[in-house]
């Protein structure tokens, strides 16, 4: 069920916040933190009296006008769901980010910086969040600005939509679609720019188009965007040139997201033969890119497991095969090797050796999420190559894997920050189980991604996953009533040519 509509806090009607008041800056007076403080990487000290010991204050001009605040039909969700201010990357006051933007565009940019960037990582490390590095770049690249604003507008639209607020939802949705159209037009004009930085920024914009689709529903044109981004990744990572050190973490995170979307997209979508690319999937480039973003990826899935999932996708009927996997016997041998590799992967060692995690990260929760992905990958291999089920491999019966996945998922509280990384294994195990209680539990967990997190996670692909699960259950139950208990939901789903992205 959608979350209850929270009370909207209006901006302060009295004085500016303490920081802006002291520095004689214009304050937008929004709650819980003013926009100017957030953008400058400062902790907003609020609008009350701040007591300090022996501090000489700069004279304050009470007549300074505030920045225009967001219109009432676009309330800031951060006032509803953020408990404390979020420190952002610092932007020099001599080159303010918001100059030249309309009131609504400023609001979308603020929403992107404070809310959307937080959704894109496993745990928000504030100034170390690589996606916030994109914010200063929007002034230089107009297509990047358009797609960032479109992403924020779509994000706000889905928040309002599932809170039952139709008018704000429609307004933000119209803005998102117009900004997306403008971004595509500008990208076409920039596509021939050949410098390394230009290619990196175009890649960033294209992958954010995928994010835009995921926030909407995950049913749109993400596949074409992923394919275009893959080609740029090949161009960027297979040359000897090096990216500017300031944007390298951003590009690494963007590229890793793109390849992760490609891998998950191959699991339930139709024919993916056009995605074959040995220049990336050669066991060197792909893991290198994924490993660079291990500390940031919100999926919390080991790169080795993601590679197994991709290999299993290529074994499915209708997708491309390699000479080693031609023929039934070859597919079974390859599937057995993938299962063996997955079962022998040491999840705990991998988690405890990830570089760049904050000291307060919950490593045991990461172990549970990664273990759920490992078991779900094994189940996915068996569904992709049903003949592999004839092999006598201990603890690799589908029913055993279902219980293993559910066990790992149950170790993650339903209000935990890493819950958003469990959508794919929850979908896979939910589609496989025939137990009504287990189905209901999986559905509740997907609902919890939205409603029980400390913040709202308004990504439409989660609702699409819930709709697809219920349709799979309907088909399986109908087949069971007709005496067919052995339906392979994955094979049937891929045969329909479905083009949904569940991550």
Tab-separated table of C-alpha atoms in Angstrom:
chain	number	residue	atom	x	y	z
A	1	UNK	CA	0.000	0.000	0.000
A	2	UNK	CA	1.253	3.537	-0.651
A	3	UNK	CA	2.610	5.419	2.353
A	4	UNK	CA	0.343	7.782	4.233
A	5	UNK	CA	0.479	11.362	3.097
A	6	UNK	CA	2.814	13.114	5.510
A	7	UNK	CA	2.262	16.610	6.805
A	8	UNK	CA	4.014	19.152	4.595
A	9	UNK	CA	6.231	21.620	6.419
A	10	UNK	CA	6.168	25.022	4.819
A	11	UNK	CA	9.217	27.211	4.650
A	12	UNK	CA	10.002	29.419	7.588
A	13	UNK	CA	8.264	32.804	7.392
A	14	UNK	CA	10.604	34.519	9.850
A	15	UNK	CA	14.326	35.084	9.481
A	16	UNK	CA	16.894	33.344	7.355
A	17	UNK	CA	18.751	30.344	8.752
A	18	UNK	CA	21.656	31.065	11.061
A	19	UNK	CA	24.408	30.496	8.469
A	20	UNK	CA	22.827	32.679	5.778
A	21	UNK	CA	21.880	35.283	8.382
A	22	UNK	CA	25.465	35.490	9.614
A	23	UNK	CA	26.986	35.609	6.098
A	24	UNK	CA	24.381	38.040	4.808
A	25	UNK	CA	23.296	35.602	2.100
A	26	UNK	CA	19.870	35.028	0.675
A	27	UNK	CA	18.188	32.016	2.277
A	28	UNK	CA	15.397	29.956	0.732
A	29	UNK	CA	14.098	29.197	4.256
A	30	UNK	CA	13.117	25.620	3.396
A	31	UNK	CA	12.909	22.882	6.015
A	32	UNK	CA	14.623	20.927	7.452
A	33	UNK	CA	17.699	22.520	5.837
A	34	UNK	CA	18.062	25.518	3.609
A	35	UNK	CA	19.183	24.926	0.042
A	36	UNK	CA	22.191	27.264	0.157
A	37	UNK	CA	23.711	25.506	3.183
A	38	UNK	CA	23.233	22.093	1.572
A	39	UNK	CA	24.842	23.084	-1.715
A	40	UNK	CA	27.822	24.630	0.080
A	41	UNK	CA	28.441	21.482	2.095
A	42	UNK	CA	27.531	23.092	5.405
A	43	UNK	CA	25.295	21.829	8.162
A	44	UNK	CA	22.324	24.156	8.358
A	45	UNK	CA	22.016	25.351	11.955
A	46	UNK	CA	18.323	26.087	11.593
A	47	UNK	CA	16.229	29.155	12.173
A	48	UNK	CA	16.346	29.484	15.941
A	49	UNK	CA	18.859	31.123	18.248
A	50	UNK	CA	22.303	29.498	18.239
A	51	UNK	CA	24.275	29.893	21.459
A	52	UNK	CA	28.044	30.239	21.064
A	53	UNK	CA	30.833	31.088	23.488
A	54	UNK	CA	32.599	34.443	22.962
A	55	UNK	CA	31.851	34.611	19.254
A	56	UNK	CA	31.939	37.920	17.386
A	57	UNK	CA	29.286	37.922	14.717
A	58	UNK	CA	29.263	39.819	11.438
A	59	UNK	CA	26.561	42.507	11.294
A	60	UNK	CA	23.374	41.077	9.855
A	61	UNK	CA	21.081	42.725	7.368
A	62	UNK	CA	17.532	41.642	8.140
A	63	UNK	CA	16.286	43.118	4.876
A	64	UNK	CA	17.981	40.588	2.604
A	65	UNK	CA	15.356	38.916	0.423
A	66	UNK	CA	15.314	35.112	0.325
A	67	UNK	CA	15.707	33.039	-2.819
A	68	UNK	CA	12.319	32.137	-4.298
A	69	UNK	CA	11.150	28.962	-2.676
A	70	UNK	CA	9.490	26.078	-4.474
A	71	UNK	CA	5.811	26.525	-5.299
A	72	UNK	CA	3.330	24.891	-2.961
A	73	UNK	CA	2.322	22.334	-5.579
A	74	UNK	CA	5.847	20.892	-5.494
A	75	UNK	CA	6.571	20.352	-1.785
A	76	UNK	CA	10.014	19.148	-0.881
A	77	UNK	CA	9.844	15.469	0.083
A	78	UNK	CA	13.029	15.945	2.069
A	79	UNK	CA	10.955	17.889	4.605
A	80	UNK	CA	8.895	14.749	5.053
A	81	UNK	CA	11.490	12.010	5.054
A	82	UNK	CA	14.955	13.367	5.941
A	83	UNK	CA	15.753	13.427	9.629
A	84	UNK	CA	18.824	15.673	9.363
A	85	UNK	CA	20.563	17.776	6.699
A	86	UNK	CA	22.661	16.115	4.027
A	87	UNK	CA	26.121	17.568	3.284
A	88	UNK	CA	26.754	17.898	-0.427
A	89	UNK	CA	29.823	18.603	-2.487
A	90	UNK	CA	31.022	22.178	-2.134
A	91	UNK	CA	30.317	24.587	-4.973
A	92	UNK	CA	32.094	27.988	-4.917
A	93	UNK	CA	29.833	30.915	-4.120
A	94	UNK	CA	31.529	32.850	-6.932
A	95	UNK	CA	29.998	30.392	-9.413
A	96	UNK	CA	26.660	29.455	-7.847
A	97	UNK	CA	25.074	26.373	-9.348
A	98	UNK	CA	21.569	27.750	-9.384
A	99	UNK	CA	22.190	30.948	-11.344
A	100	UNK	CA	20.133	31.058	-14.513
A	101	UNK	CA	17.720	28.308	-13.462
A	102	UNK	CA	14.014	28.863	-12.953
A	103	UNK	CA	12.439	28.426	-9.535
A	104	UNK	CA	11.136	24.992	-10.434
A	105	UNK	CA	14.446	23.910	-12.002
A	106	UNK	CA	16.248	24.989	-8.814
A	107	UNK	CA	13.867	22.851	-6.832
A	108	UNK	CA	14.472	19.823	-9.048
A	109	UNK	CA	18.232	20.289	-8.783
A	110	UNK	CA	17.960	20.474	-4.999
A	111	UNK	CA	15.867	17.295	-4.994
A	112	UNK	CA	18.424	15.514	-7.160
A	113	UNK	CA	21.313	16.564	-4.918
A	114	UNK	CA	19.658	15.635	-1.635
A	115	UNK	CA	17.393	12.689	-2.477
A	116	UNK	CA	18.060	11.076	-5.867
A	117	UNK	CA	21.841	10.838	-5.383
A	118	UNK	CA	21.213	9.022	-2.113
A	119	UNK	CA	19.056	6.413	-3.874
A	120	UNK	CA	21.801	5.633	-6.389
A	121	UNK	CA	24.275	4.193	-3.855
A	122	UNK	CA	24.175	1.445	-1.258
A	123	UNK	CA	24.865	3.864	1.569
A	124	UNK	CA	25.224	7.612	1.149
A	125	UNK	CA	28.722	8.759	2.078
A	126	UNK	CA	27.750	12.388	1.452
A	127	UNK	CA	30.802	14.096	-0.026
A	128	UNK	CA	32.142	10.710	-1.225
A	129	UNK	CA	28.995	9.896	-3.169
A	130	UNK	CA	30.358	9.821	-6.765
A	131	UNK	CA	27.011	10.782	-8.290
A	132	UNK	CA	27.133	14.192	-6.648
A	133	UNK	CA	30.172	14.943	-8.796
A	134	UNK	CA	27.740	15.311	-11.689
A	135	UNK	CA	26.155	18.427	-10.183
A	136	UNK	CA	28.867	21.010	-11.011
A	137	UNK	CA	29.135	19.538	-14.520
A	138	UNK	CA	25.557	20.420	-15.488
A	139	UNK	CA	26.617	24.035	-16.053
A	140	UNK	CA	28.984	22.984	-18.844
A	141	UNK	CA	26.956	20.225	-20.519
A	142	UNK	CA	23.395	21.268	-21.350
A	143	UNK	CA	22.201	17.729	-22.139
A	144	UNK	CA	23.469	16.599	-18.741
A	145	UNK	CA	21.522	19.371	-17.039
A	146	UNK	CA	18.330	18.365	-18.858
A	147	UNK	CA	18.589	14.685	-18.017
A	148	UNK	CA	19.453	15.391	-14.345
A	149	UNK	CA	16.448	17.701	-14.007
A	150	UNK	CA	14.253	15.139	-15.814
A	151	UNK	CA	15.391	12.410	-13.411
A	152	UNK	CA	14.560	14.558	-10.392
A	153	UNK	CA	11.174	15.528	-11.823
A	154	UNK	CA	10.282	11.887	-12.522
A	155	UNK	CA	11.420	10.966	-9.004
A	156	UNK	CA	9.104	13.604	-7.500
A	157	UNK	CA	6.302	12.500	-9.814
A	158	UNK	CA	6.437	8.908	-8.574
A	159	UNK	CA	6.542	10.066	-4.942
A	160	UNK	CA	3.381	12.078	-5.492
A	161	UNK	CA	1.769	9.340	-7.579
A	162	UNK	CA	2.003	6.662	-4.909
A	163	UNK	CA	0.974	9.151	-2.218
A	164	UNK	CA	-2.213	9.773	-4.187
A	165	UNK	CA	-1.420	13.384	-5.028
A	166	UNK	CA	-2.546	13.585	-8.655
A	167	UNK	CA	-1.955	17.245	-9.542
A	168	UNK	CA	1.685	17.493	-8.364
A	169	UNK	CA	2.310	14.093	-9.923
A	170	UNK	CA	0.975	15.191	-13.317
A	171	UNK	CA	2.856	18.507	-13.214
A	172	UNK	CA	6.199	16.853	-12.405
A	173	UNK	CA	5.573	14.100	-14.962
A	174	UNK	CA	4.977	16.631	-17.734
A	175	UNK	CA	8.185	18.418	-16.731
A	176	UNK	CA	10.093	15.115	-16.722
A	177	UNK	CA	8.911	14.160	-20.207
A	178	UNK	CA	9.651	17.611	-21.648
A	179	UNK	CA	13.118	17.655	-20.097
A	180	UNK	CA	13.783	14.122	-21.333
A	181	UNK	CA	12.807	15.134	-24.868
A	182	UNK	CA	15.128	18.132	-24.667
A	183	UNK	CA	17.969	15.936	-23.341
A	184	UNK	CA	17.582	13.510	-26.252
A	185	UNK	CA	17.621	16.393	-28.748
A	186	UNK	CA	20.777	17.854	-27.208
A	187	UNK	CA	22.445	14.441	-27.024
A	188	UNK	CA	21.971	13.908	-30.753
A	189	UNK	CA	23.819	17.144	-31.391
A	190	UNK	CA	26.648	16.203	-28.990
A	191	UNK	CA	27.073	12.583	-29.992
A	192	UNK	CA	29.978	13.340	-32.364
A	193	UNK	CA	32.074	15.085	-29.710
A	194	UNK	CA	35.196	12.959	-29.500
A	195	UNK	CA	37.172	14.083	-26.468
A	196	UNK	CA	37.415	11.632	-23.593
A	197	UNK	CA	35.548	13.965	-21.258
A	198	UNK	CA	32.780	14.492	-23.804
A	199	UNK	CA	32.334	10.733	-24.183
A	200	UNK	CA	32.263	10.303	-20.405
A	201	UNK	CA	29.573	12.955	-20.013
A	202	UNK	CA	27.492	11.520	-22.863
A	203	UNK	CA	27.780	8.108	-21.171
A	204	UNK	CA	26.586	9.641	-17.906
A	205	UNK	CA	23.577	11.221	-19.607
A	206	UNK	CA	22.621	7.990	-21.394
A	207	UNK	CA	22.810	5.888	-18.215
A	208	UNK	CA	20.674	8.460	-16.424
A	209	UNK	CA	18.088	7.915	-19.146
A	210	UNK	CA	18.032	4.297	-17.947
A	211	UNK	CA	17.591	5.512	-14.373
A	212	UNK	CA	14.764	7.728	-15.575
A	213	UNK	CA	13.036	4.679	-17.041
A	214	UNK	CA	13.599	2.654	-13.867
A	215	UNK	CA	12.035	5.400	-11.769
A	216	UNK	CA	9.069	5.459	-14.140
A	217	UNK	CA	8.409	1.711	-14.488
A	218	UNK	CA	11.361	-0.178	-15.983
A	219	UNK	CA	9.254	-0.978	-19.068
A	220	UNK	CA	10.484	1.734	-21.443
A	221	UNK	CA	13.420	2.143	-23.798
A	222	UNK	CA	16.124	1.171	-21.330
A	223	UNK	CA	17.517	-1.585	-23.575
A	224	UNK	CA	18.425	0.812	-26.388
A	225	UNK	CA	20.049	3.172	-23.885
A	226	UNK	CA	22.061	0.351	-22.309
A	227	UNK	CA	23.274	-0.775	-25.727
A	228	UNK	CA	24.369	2.766	-26.659
A	229	UNK	CA	26.105	3.189	-23.301
A	230	UNK	CA	27.880	-0.166	-23.695
A	231	UNK	CA	29.500	1.040	-26.904
A	232	UNK	CA	30.746	4.162	-25.163
A	233	UNK	CA	32.122	2.067	-22.318
A	234	UNK	CA	34.120	0.023	-24.827
A	235	UNK	CA	35.511	3.235	-26.279
A	236	UNK	CA	36.398	4.668	-22.864
A	237	UNK	CA	37.937	1.625	-21.201
A	238	UNK	CA	39.754	0.056	-24.131
A	239	UNK	CA	41.948	3.076	-24.841
A	240	UNK	CA	45.181	4.055	-23.168
A	241	UNK	CA	43.909	7.540	-22.361
A	242	UNK	CA	42.988	8.322	-18.767
A	243	UNK	CA	40.033	10.279	-17.471
A	244	UNK	CA	40.452	13.358	-15.336
A	245	UNK	CA	40.890	12.195	-11.745
A	246	UNK	CA	38.029	14.408	-10.567
A	247	UNK	CA	35.427	12.648	-12.717
A	248	UNK	CA	36.931	9.132	-12.770
A	249	UNK	CA	34.928	7.882	-9.722
A	250	UNK	CA	31.713	9.196	-11.292
A	251	UNK	CA	32.409	7.518	-14.637
A	252	UNK	CA	33.382	4.249	-12.918
A	253	UNK	CA	30.110	4.257	-10.956
A	254	UNK	CA	28.099	5.168	-14.070
A	255	UNK	CA	29.754	2.425	-16.157
A	256	UNK	CA	29.269	-0.163	-13.405
A	257	UNK	CA	25.586	0.736	-13.139
A	258	UNK	CA	25.172	0.405	-16.895
A	259	UNK	CA	26.754	-3.058	-17.023
A	260	UNK	CA	24.792	-4.163	-13.963
A	261	UNK	CA	21.560	-3.032	-15.626
A	262	UNK	CA	22.590	-4.948	-18.718
A	263	UNK	CA	23.171	-8.113	-16.691
A	264	UNK	CA	19.909	-7.932	-14.761
A	265	UNK	CA	18.066	-6.921	-17.908
A	266	UNK	CA	19.230	-10.074	-19.644
A	267	UNK	CA	17.670	-12.282	-16.966
A	268	UNK	CA	13.985	-11.858	-17.845
A	269	UNK	CA	13.945	-9.898	-21.103
A	270	UNK	CA	13.574	-11.501	-24.493
A	271	UNK	CA	16.312	-12.188	-27.030
A	272	UNK	CA	19.535	-10.483	-25.960
A	273	UNK	CA	21.807	-11.841	-28.698
A	274	UNK	CA	22.623	-8.305	-29.885
A	275	UNK	CA	24.170	-7.620	-26.487
A	276	UNK	CA	27.053	-10.037	-27.054
A	277	UNK	CA	30.320	-8.129	-26.738
A	278	UNK	CA	33.517	-10.007	-26.051
A	279	UNK	CA	35.478	-6.754	-25.674
A	280	UNK	CA	33.693	-6.187	-22.374
A	281	UNK	CA	32.620	-9.701	-21.383
A	282	UNK	CA	36.141	-11.099	-21.646
A	283	UNK	CA	36.604	-11.742	-17.940
A	284	UNK	CA	38.899	-8.710	-17.621
A	285	UNK	CA	37.124	-5.449	-18.491
A	286	UNK	CA	33.759	-6.337	-16.969
A	287	UNK	CA	35.064	-7.342	-13.518
A	288	UNK	CA	37.464	-4.375	-13.548
A	289	UNK	CA	34.603	-1.913	-14.043
A	290	UNK	CA	32.333	-3.618	-11.516
A	291	UNK	CA	35.066	-3.846	-8.876
A	292	UNK	CA	35.761	-0.114	-9.150
A	293	UNK	CA	32.236	0.575	-7.913
A	294	UNK	CA	31.813	-2.179	-5.307
A	295	UNK	CA	31.588	0.310	-2.427
A	296	UNK	CA	28.834	2.305	-4.133
A	297	UNK	CA	26.607	-0.209	-5.936
A	298	UNK	CA	23.262	-0.405	-4.158
A	299	UNK	CA	22.725	-3.970	-5.391
A	300	UNK	CA	25.504	-5.231	-3.068
A	301	UNK	CA	26.052	-8.118	-5.510
A	302	UNK	CA	29.564	-9.545	-6.022
A	303	UNK	CA	30.954	-8.949	-9.536
A	304	UNK	CA	31.756	-12.671	-9.813
A	305	UNK	CA	28.093	-13.535	-9.189
A	306	UNK	CA	26.935	-10.950	-11.713
A	307	UNK	CA	29.196	-12.567	-14.307
A	308	UNK	CA	27.641	-15.950	-13.543
A	309	UNK	CA	24.166	-14.473	-14.035
A	310	UNK	CA	25.229	-13.007	-17.393
A	311	UNK	CA	26.721	-16.333	-18.524
A	312	UNK	CA	23.537	-18.165	-17.519
A	313	UNK	CA	21.453	-15.651	-19.501
A	314	UNK	CA	23.485	-16.470	-22.598
A	315	UNK	CA	22.684	-20.165	-22.110
A	316	UNK	CA	18.922	-19.556	-22.247
A	317	UNK	CA	17.169	-20.655	-25.388
A	318	UNK	CA	16.832	-17.849	-27.874
A	319	UNK	CA	20.003	-16.045	-26.828
A	320	UNK	CA	23.417	-16.303	-28.381
A	321	UNK	CA	25.678	-19.226	-27.634
A	322	UNK	CA	29.392	-19.727	-27.798
A	323	UNK	CA	31.045	-22.744	-29.467
A	324	UNK	CA	31.651	-24.248	-26.040
A	325	UNK	CA	27.948	-24.255	-25.257
A	326	UNK	CA	26.495	-25.446	-28.580
A	327	UNK	CA	24.372	-28.530	-28.099
A	328	UNK	CA	22.571	-29.875	-25.039
A	329	UNK	CA	25.602	-31.590	-23.524
A	330	UNK	CA	27.723	-28.447	-23.789
A	331	UNK	CA	25.045	-26.330	-22.126
A	332	UNK	CA	24.765	-28.772	-19.232
A	333	UNK	CA	28.536	-28.851	-18.724
A	334	UNK	CA	28.714	-25.056	-18.790
A	335	UNK	CA	25.775	-24.763	-16.386
A	336	UNK	CA	27.416	-27.235	-14.009
A	337	UNK	CA	30.615	-25.185	-14.071
A	338	UNK	CA	28.675	-22.023	-13.273
A	339	UNK	CA	26.914	-23.720	-10.366
A	340	UNK	CA	30.208	-25.008	-9.007
A	341	UNK	CA	31.766	-21.550	-9.283
A	342	UNK	CA	28.853	-19.883	-7.510
A	343	UNK	CA	28.759	-22.386	-4.636
A	344	UNK	CA	32.486	-21.977	-4.046
A	345	UNK	CA	32.430	-18.202	-4.001
A	346	UNK	CA	33.329	-16.876	-0.527
A	347	UNK	CA	30.815	-14.092	0.075
A	348	UNK	CA	32.064	-13.078	3.511
A	349	UNK	CA	35.672	-12.695	2.392
A	350	UNK	CA	34.531	-10.574	-0.539
A	351	UNK	CA	32.400	-8.260	1.632
A	352	UNK	CA	35.070	-7.724	4.266
A	353	UNK	CA	37.621	-6.805	1.604
A	354	UNK	CA	35.571	-4.170	-0.232
A	355	UNK	CA	37.584	-0.963	-0.291
A	356	UNK	CA	36.010	2.402	0.408
A	357	UNK	CA	33.122	1.388	2.666
A	358	UNK	CA	32.290	3.758	5.533
A	359	UNK	CA	33.243	2.462	8.997
A	360	UNK	CA	29.606	2.351	10.129
A	361	UNK	CA	28.405	0.216	7.221
A	362	UNK	CA	26.535	-2.956	8.197
A	363	UNK	CA	28.817	-5.628	6.755
A	364	UNK	CA	26.730	-8.531	7.983
A	365	UNK	CA	23.719	-7.144	6.133
A	366	UNK	CA	25.893	-6.904	3.030
A	367	UNK	CA	26.856	-10.554	3.506
A	368	UNK	CA	23.169	-11.505	3.648
A	369	UNK	CA	22.312	-9.514	0.501
A	370	UNK	CA	25.280	-10.931	-1.423
A	371	UNK	CA	24.482	-14.473	-0.230
A	372	UNK	CA	20.891	-14.068	-1.420
A	373	UNK	CA	22.237	-13.031	-4.826
A	374	UNK	CA	24.559	-16.037	-4.909
A	375	UNK	CA	21.741	-18.511	-4.161
A	376	UNK	CA	19.397	-16.703	-6.579
A	377	UNK	CA	22.095	-16.946	-9.261
A	378	UNK	CA	22.213	-20.727	-8.742
A	379	UNK	CA	18.439	-20.924	-9.042
A	380	UNK	CA	18.616	-18.789	-12.172
A	381	UNK	CA	21.160	-21.173	-13.736
A	382	UNK	CA	18.848	-24.141	-13.091
A	383	UNK	CA	15.910	-22.258	-14.603
A	384	UNK	CA	17.989	-21.221	-17.619
A	385	UNK	CA	19.256	-24.756	-18.254
A	386	UNK	CA	16.597	-27.126	-16.824
A	387	UNK	CA	18.665	-30.138	-17.890
A	388	UNK	CA	21.230	-29.161	-15.267
A	389	UNK	CA	18.662	-30.168	-12.643
A	390	UNK	CA	19.367	-33.784	-13.554
A	391	UNK	CA	22.888	-33.430	-12.170
A	392	UNK	CA	23.420	-34.831	-8.706
A	393	UNK	CA	24.685	-31.679	-6.962
A	394	UNK	CA	24.031	-31.478	-3.195
A	395	UNK	CA	21.837	-28.603	-1.951
A	396	UNK	CA	21.093	-27.436	-5.458
A	397	UNK	CA	17.511	-28.580	-5.726
A	398	UNK	CA	15.261	-25.605	-6.534
A	399	UNK	CA	13.267	-26.116	-3.330
A	400	UNK	CA	16.493	-26.038	-1.286
A	401	UNK	CA	17.627	-22.853	-3.011
A	402	UNK	CA	14.256	-21.229	-2.343
A	403	UNK	CA	14.667	-21.817	1.377
A	404	UNK	CA	18.263	-20.616	1.285
A	405	UNK	CA	17.337	-17.373	-0.466
A	406	UNK	CA	14.441	-16.716	1.897
A	407	UNK	CA	16.729	-17.393	4.860
A	408	UNK	CA	19.288	-14.823	3.706
A	409	UNK	CA	16.628	-12.239	2.894
A	410	UNK	CA	14.976	-12.652	6.281
A	411	UNK	CA	18.240	-11.603	7.945
A	412	UNK	CA	17.823	-8.098	6.519
A	413	UNK	CA	15.348	-5.946	8.493
A	414	UNK	CA	12.564	-4.554	6.335
A	415	UNK	CA	13.585	-0.993	7.206
A	416	UNK	CA	17.291	-1.474	6.458
A	417	UNK	CA	19.176	0.754	4.012
A	418	UNK	CA	20.372	-2.318	2.064
A	419	UNK	CA	16.834	-3.590	1.505
A	420	UNK	CA	16.742	-1.820	-1.885
A	421	UNK	CA	19.492	-4.186	-3.035
A	422	UNK	CA	17.267	-7.257	-2.547
A	423	UNK	CA	14.650	-6.640	-5.250
A	424	UNK	CA	16.071	-9.043	-7.860
A	425	UNK	CA	16.600	-12.068	-5.554
A	426	UNK	CA	13.200	-11.392	-3.956
A	427	UNK	CA	11.598	-11.385	-7.395
A	428	UNK	CA	13.333	-14.617	-8.453
A	429	UNK	CA	12.478	-16.549	-5.290
A	430	UNK	CA	8.944	-15.152	-5.242
A	431	UNK	CA	8.353	-16.293	-8.814
A	432	UNK	CA	9.715	-19.774	-8.053
A	433	UNK	CA	7.883	-20.622	-4.830
A	434	UNK	CA	4.406	-22.161	-4.850
A	435	UNK	CA	3.848	-21.648	-1.133
A	436	UNK	CA	1.184	-19.003	-0.549
A	437	UNK	CA	2.767	-17.750	2.679
A	438	UNK	CA	6.164	-17.383	1.017
A	439	UNK	CA	4.594	-15.546	-1.890
A	440	UNK	CA	2.849	-13.141	0.473
A	441	UNK	CA	6.120	-12.591	2.351
A	442	UNK	CA	7.983	-11.748	-0.868
A	443	UNK	CA	5.273	-9.303	-1.868
A	444	UNK	CA	5.425	-7.649	1.546
A	445	UNK	CA	9.181	-7.275	1.236
A	446	UNK	CA	8.841	-5.480	-2.091
A	447	UNK	CA	6.214	-3.204	-0.578
A	448	UNK	CA	8.627	-2.558	2.305
A	449	UNK	CA	11.248	-1.281	-0.126
A	450	UNK	CA	8.820	1.577	-0.672
A	451	UNK	CA	7.113	2.080	2.650
A	452	UNK	CA	9.316	0.839	5.482
A	453	UNK	CA	12.663	2.330	4.598
A	454	UNK	CA	13.732	5.360	6.641
A	455	UNK	CA	13.029	7.271	3.414
A	456	UNK	CA	10.789	6.818	0.413
A	457	UNK	CA	12.316	4.820	-2.463
A	458	UNK	CA	9.985	5.765	-5.324
A	459	UNK	CA	11.370	3.650	-8.148
A	460	UNK	CA	8.572	2.387	-10.351
A	461	UNK	CA	10.385	-0.813	-11.337
A	462	UNK	CA	9.635	-2.129	-7.828
A	463	UNK	CA	5.894	-1.843	-8.502
A	464	UNK	CA	6.420	-3.436	-11.916
A	465	UNK	CA	8.152	-6.360	-10.173
A	466	UNK	CA	5.140	-6.798	-7.889
A	467	UNK	CA	2.741	-6.744	-10.848
A	468	UNK	CA	4.837	-9.284	-12.742
A	469	UNK	CA	5.015	-11.591	-9.732
A	470	UNK	CA	1.255	-11.673	-9.433
A	471	UNK	CA	0.902	-12.424	-13.133
A	472	UNK	CA	3.472	-15.254	-12.896
A	473	UNK	CA	1.591	-16.726	-9.937
A	474	UNK	CA	-1.665	-16.560	-11.872
A	475	UNK	CA	-0.160	-18.443	-14.808
A	476	UNK	CA	1.505	-21.046	-12.577
A	477	UNK	CA	-1.671	-21.662	-10.597
A	478	UNK	CA	-3.695	-21.952	-13.804
A	479	UNK	CA	-1.203	-24.475	-15.189
A	480	UNK	CA	-1.315	-26.447	-11.918
A	481	UNK	CA	-5.093	-26.635	-12.140
A	482	UNK	CA	-4.690	-28.134	-15.597
A	483	UNK	CA	-2.272	-30.746	-14.275
A	484	UNK	CA	0.988	-29.082	-15.312
A	485	UNK	CA	3.060	-28.603	-12.155
A	486	UNK	CA	6.390	-28.287	-13.943
A	487	UNK	CA	5.999	-24.867	-15.561
A	488	UNK	CA	9.268	-22.996	-15.984
A	489	UNK	CA	8.191	-19.417	-15.367
A	490	UNK	CA	11.515	-17.992	-16.575
A	491	UNK	CA	11.473	-19.738	-19.951
A	492	UNK	CA	7.842	-18.733	-20.477
A	493	UNK	CA	8.511	-15.121	-19.483
A	494	UNK	CA	11.501	-14.800	-21.828
A	495	UNK	CA	9.500	-16.373	-24.668
A	496	UNK	CA	6.950	-13.555	-24.454
A	497	UNK	CA	9.638	-11.026	-25.416
A	498	UNK	CA	8.959	-9.079	-22.232
A	499	UNK	CA	11.274	-6.081	-21.912
A	500	UNK	CA	11.210	-5.205	-18.219
A	501	UNK	CA	14.206	-4.281	-16.124
A	502	UNK	CA	14.145	-5.623	-12.550
A	503	UNK	CA	17.321	-4.756	-10.616
